[in-house]
Short mmCIF file of C-alpha atoms and ligand atoms in Angstrom, two decimals:
data_model
loop_
_atom_site.label_atom_id
_atom_site.label_comp_id
_atom_site.label_asym_id
_atom_site.label_seq_id
_atom_site.Cartn_x
_atom_site.Cartn_y
_atom_site.Cartn_z
CA MET B 1 0.00 0.03 0.03
CA ASP B 2 1.79 3.20 -1.19
CA THR B 3 -1.06 5.65 -0.71
CA LEU B 4 -0.06 7.94 2.14
CA ARG B 5 -2.90 10.42 2.24
CA VAL B 6 -6.61 10.09 1.58
CA ALA B 7 -9.09 12.93 1.49
CA LEU B 8 -12.80 12.21 1.85
CA ILE B 9 -14.80 14.97 0.17
CA GLY B 10 -18.50 15.58 -0.41
CA PHE B 11 -21.43 17.71 0.54
CA MET B 12 -22.36 18.42 4.22
CA GLY B 13 -24.08 15.35 5.64
CA CYS B 14 -22.60 12.94 3.08
CA GLY B 15 -20.98 10.74 5.75
CA LYS B 16 -17.35 11.91 5.74
CA SER B 17 -17.13 11.93 9.52
CA THR B 18 -18.72 8.53 9.80
CA VAL B 19 -16.78 6.74 7.14
CA GLY B 20 -13.48 8.51 7.87
CA PRO B 21 -12.65 6.83 11.20
CA VAL B 22 -13.76 3.43 9.90
CA LEU B 23 -11.52 3.78 6.85
CA ALA B 24 -8.59 5.12 8.88
CA ARG B 25 -8.79 2.19 11.24
CA ARG B 26 -8.89 -0.26 8.37
CA LEU B 27 -5.79 1.31 6.76
CA GLY B 28 -3.95 1.82 10.08
CA TYR B 29 -3.94 5.58 9.34
CA ALA B 30 -4.82 8.56 11.58
CA PHE B 31 -8.10 10.37 10.98
CA VAL B 32 -8.38 14.18 10.89
CA ASP B 33 -11.73 15.91 10.76
CA LEU B 34 -10.59 19.23 9.32
CA ASP B 35 -13.48 21.21 10.90
CA SER B 36 -12.60 19.78 14.36
CA ASP B 37 -9.00 20.61 13.66
CA ILE B 38 -9.87 24.24 12.78
CA GLN B 39 -11.93 24.46 15.98
CA THR B 40 -9.05 23.19 18.08
CA VAL B 41 -6.48 25.51 16.45
CA SER B 42 -8.67 28.62 16.58
CA GLY B 43 -10.39 27.85 19.92
CA ARG B 44 -13.75 28.69 18.35
CA THR B 45 -16.61 26.73 16.90
CA ILE B 46 -17.24 26.85 13.12
CA GLN B 47 -20.42 28.79 13.86
CA GLU B 48 -18.52 31.36 15.87
CA ILE B 49 -15.88 31.85 13.15
CA PHE B 50 -18.59 32.42 10.46
CA LYS B 51 -20.56 34.77 12.81
CA GLU B 52 -17.63 36.82 14.11
CA ASP B 53 -15.36 36.90 11.04
CA GLY B 54 -17.36 35.80 8.05
CA GLU B 55 -17.07 32.98 5.61
CA SER B 56 -13.91 34.31 3.93
CA ALA B 57 -11.98 34.08 7.26
CA PHE B 58 -13.26 30.53 7.72
CA ARG B 59 -12.09 29.68 4.11
CA ALA B 60 -8.62 31.07 4.88
CA LEU B 61 -8.33 28.90 8.00
CA GLU B 62 -9.59 25.88 6.06
CA SER B 63 -6.95 26.37 3.35
CA GLU B 64 -4.22 26.87 5.92
CA ARG B 65 -5.12 23.71 7.80
CA LEU B 66 -5.51 21.63 4.58
CA SER B 67 -1.98 22.63 3.49
CA GLN B 68 -0.72 21.58 6.97
CA TYR B 69 -1.65 18.02 6.12
CA ALA B 70 -0.60 18.05 2.47
CA CYS B 71 2.71 16.30 3.29
CA ALA B 72 1.59 14.18 6.17
CA SER B 73 1.83 10.40 5.99
CA ASP B 74 -0.65 7.69 6.68
CA ILE B 75 -3.63 9.96 7.21
CA VAL B 76 -7.30 10.15 6.23
CA VAL B 77 -8.49 13.80 6.16
CA ALA B 78 -12.14 14.80 5.96
CA PRO B 79 -12.44 18.49 5.07
CA GLY B 80 -15.72 20.47 5.08
CA GLY B 81 -18.00 20.26 2.05
CA GLY B 82 -16.85 23.70 0.74
CA VAL B 83 -13.16 22.92 0.56
CA VAL B 84 -13.40 22.50 -3.23
CA ILE B 85 -14.51 26.09 -3.78
CA ALA B 86 -10.93 27.51 -3.74
CA GLU B 87 -8.76 26.50 -6.72
CA ALA B 88 -5.74 26.44 -4.46
CA ASN B 89 -7.39 23.74 -2.29
CA ARG B 90 -8.41 21.76 -5.41
CA SER B 91 -4.84 21.85 -6.57
CA ILE B 92 -3.51 20.59 -3.21
CA LEU B 93 -6.11 17.82 -3.16
CA ARG B 94 -5.34 16.75 -6.73
CA ARG B 95 -1.62 16.74 -6.27
CA GLN B 96 -1.22 15.48 -2.66
CA PHE B 97 -4.14 13.19 -1.90
CA HIS B 98 -5.98 10.19 -3.14
CA VAL B 99 -9.36 12.00 -3.18
CA VAL B 100 -12.54 10.01 -2.61
CA TYR B 101 -15.79 11.78 -3.39
CA LEU B 102 -18.67 10.39 -1.25
CA ARG B 103 -21.56 11.05 -3.57
CA THR B 104 -24.96 11.17 -1.94
CA LYS B 105 -28.44 11.96 -3.32
CA ALA B 106 -29.83 15.43 -2.43
CA SER B 107 -32.87 13.84 -0.85
CA THR B 108 -30.71 11.74 1.49
CA LEU B 109 -28.66 14.83 2.39
CA ALA B 110 -31.85 16.78 3.23
CA ASP B 111 -33.01 13.99 5.46
CA ARG B 112 -29.77 13.88 7.31
CA LEU B 113 -29.35 17.63 7.63
CA ARG B 114 -32.94 18.64 8.55
CA SER B 115 -32.51 18.41 12.34
CA GLU B 116 -29.20 20.28 12.35
CA ALA B 117 -29.68 22.85 9.52
CA GLU B 118 -30.18 25.73 11.95
CA HIS B 119 -26.71 25.14 13.40
CA ARG B 120 -24.99 25.18 10.03
CA PRO B 121 -23.95 28.65 8.89
CA LEU B 122 -24.57 28.00 5.17
CA LEU B 123 -28.00 26.33 5.70
CA ALA B 124 -29.58 28.27 8.52
CA GLY B 125 -32.51 30.50 7.40
CA TYR B 126 -32.89 28.95 3.90
CA PRO B 127 -35.48 26.52 2.60
CA LEU B 128 -33.42 23.30 3.02
CA GLU B 129 -34.07 21.41 -0.23
CA GLU B 130 -33.62 24.53 -2.42
CA ARG B 131 -30.43 25.49 -0.65
CA ILE B 132 -28.90 21.97 -1.01
CA ALA B 133 -29.88 21.95 -4.70
CA ARG B 134 -28.29 25.38 -5.21
CA LEU B 135 -25.03 24.55 -3.45
CA MET B 136 -24.84 21.18 -5.14
CA SER B 137 -25.25 22.74 -8.52
CA GLU B 138 -22.31 25.01 -7.74
CA ARG B 139 -20.07 22.25 -6.28
CA SER B 140 -20.78 18.91 -7.86
CA ALA B 141 -18.56 19.53 -10.90
CA LEU B 142 -15.79 20.58 -8.51
CA TYR B 143 -16.07 17.36 -6.53
CA ASP B 144 -15.97 15.39 -9.77
CA GLU B 145 -12.93 17.45 -10.92
CA VAL B 146 -10.70 16.52 -7.98
CA ALA B 147 -11.94 13.00 -7.31
CA SER B 148 -9.58 10.06 -7.85
CA GLN B 149 -12.44 7.79 -6.88
CA ILE B 150 -16.22 8.35 -6.65
CA VAL B 151 -18.23 6.21 -4.27
CA ASP B 152 -22.04 6.29 -4.10
CA PHE B 153 -23.01 6.20 -0.45
CA ASP B 154 -26.86 5.80 -0.58
CA GLY B 155 -28.02 2.64 1.08
CA LYS B 156 -24.56 1.32 2.16
CA SER B 157 -23.01 0.96 5.56
CA PRO B 158 -19.89 2.95 6.56
CA HIS B 159 -18.06 -0.35 6.82
CA SER B 160 -18.97 -1.43 3.20
CA ILE B 161 -18.01 2.02 1.96
CA ALA B 162 -14.57 1.80 3.78
CA VAL B 163 -14.05 -1.66 2.17
CA GLU B 164 -14.92 -0.22 -1.30
CA ILE B 165 -12.57 2.76 -0.86
CA ALA B 166 -9.70 0.66 0.39
CA GLY B 167 -10.08 -1.57 -2.63
CA GLY B 168 -9.72 1.39 -4.94
CA LEU B 169 -6.56 2.82 -3.43
CA GLU B 170 -3.62 3.40 -5.68
CA PRO B 171 -0.27 5.13 -5.06
CA ALA B 172 -0.89 8.88 -4.60
C1 S3P R 1 -19.32 23.68 4.87
C2 S3P R 1 -19.41 22.44 5.45
C3 S3P R 1 -19.11 22.15 6.88
C4 S3P R 1 -18.25 23.28 7.50
C5 S3P R 1 -18.79 24.61 7.19
C6 S3P R 1 -18.97 24.93 5.67
C7 S3P R 1 -19.60 23.86 3.44
O1 S3P R 1 -18.46 20.90 7.00
O2 S3P R 1 -16.92 23.19 6.95
O3 S3P R 1 -20.02 24.77 7.81
O4 S3P R 1 -19.28 24.97 2.89
O5 S3P R 1 -20.16 22.97 2.85
P1 S3P R 1 -19.06 19.44 6.77
O6 S3P R 1 -19.16 19.20 5.29
O7 S3P R 1 -18.13 18.55 7.42
O8 S3P R 1 -20.42 19.40 7.39
#
């Protein structure tokens, strides 16, 4: 196994934080949830960063933390769903990671996000289905663009997804 770095990407609620630790354990890698990492480093919640400093400040922190892991070994990183917006991040992902896009239907995402939408800065206050459709239309081509592997998550368990991803790993 030569792949040293795996990035799990996909929309909010796609299952990155569920599959990530299972995959990392299977590979014997460490798992990093990039949002948790940002919260630890900044001493604030994601909501607080958005509220106090705005989305662009959050995106700057996100880019900075992603680049911190670009040369790490034996690691599975799960960045937030918006990581693909910045070309610099897409470039890091393409060059430095085996990128797995966890593709999930919009209806599944809406079901998973409904109870927590009010706590998510990019969803709060919007009609949920329309907002997901809008953000997906802006992002799905970007997820496709950086993906080394695309895995459809609907109806599968985190364990079977981890097995599928591990089976598709190639040297990064
Ligand atoms: C975001 C997704 C969130 C978090 C932030 C912005 C996005 O992470 O980074 O609220 O732009 O899609 P998850 O995808 O882990 O929920």
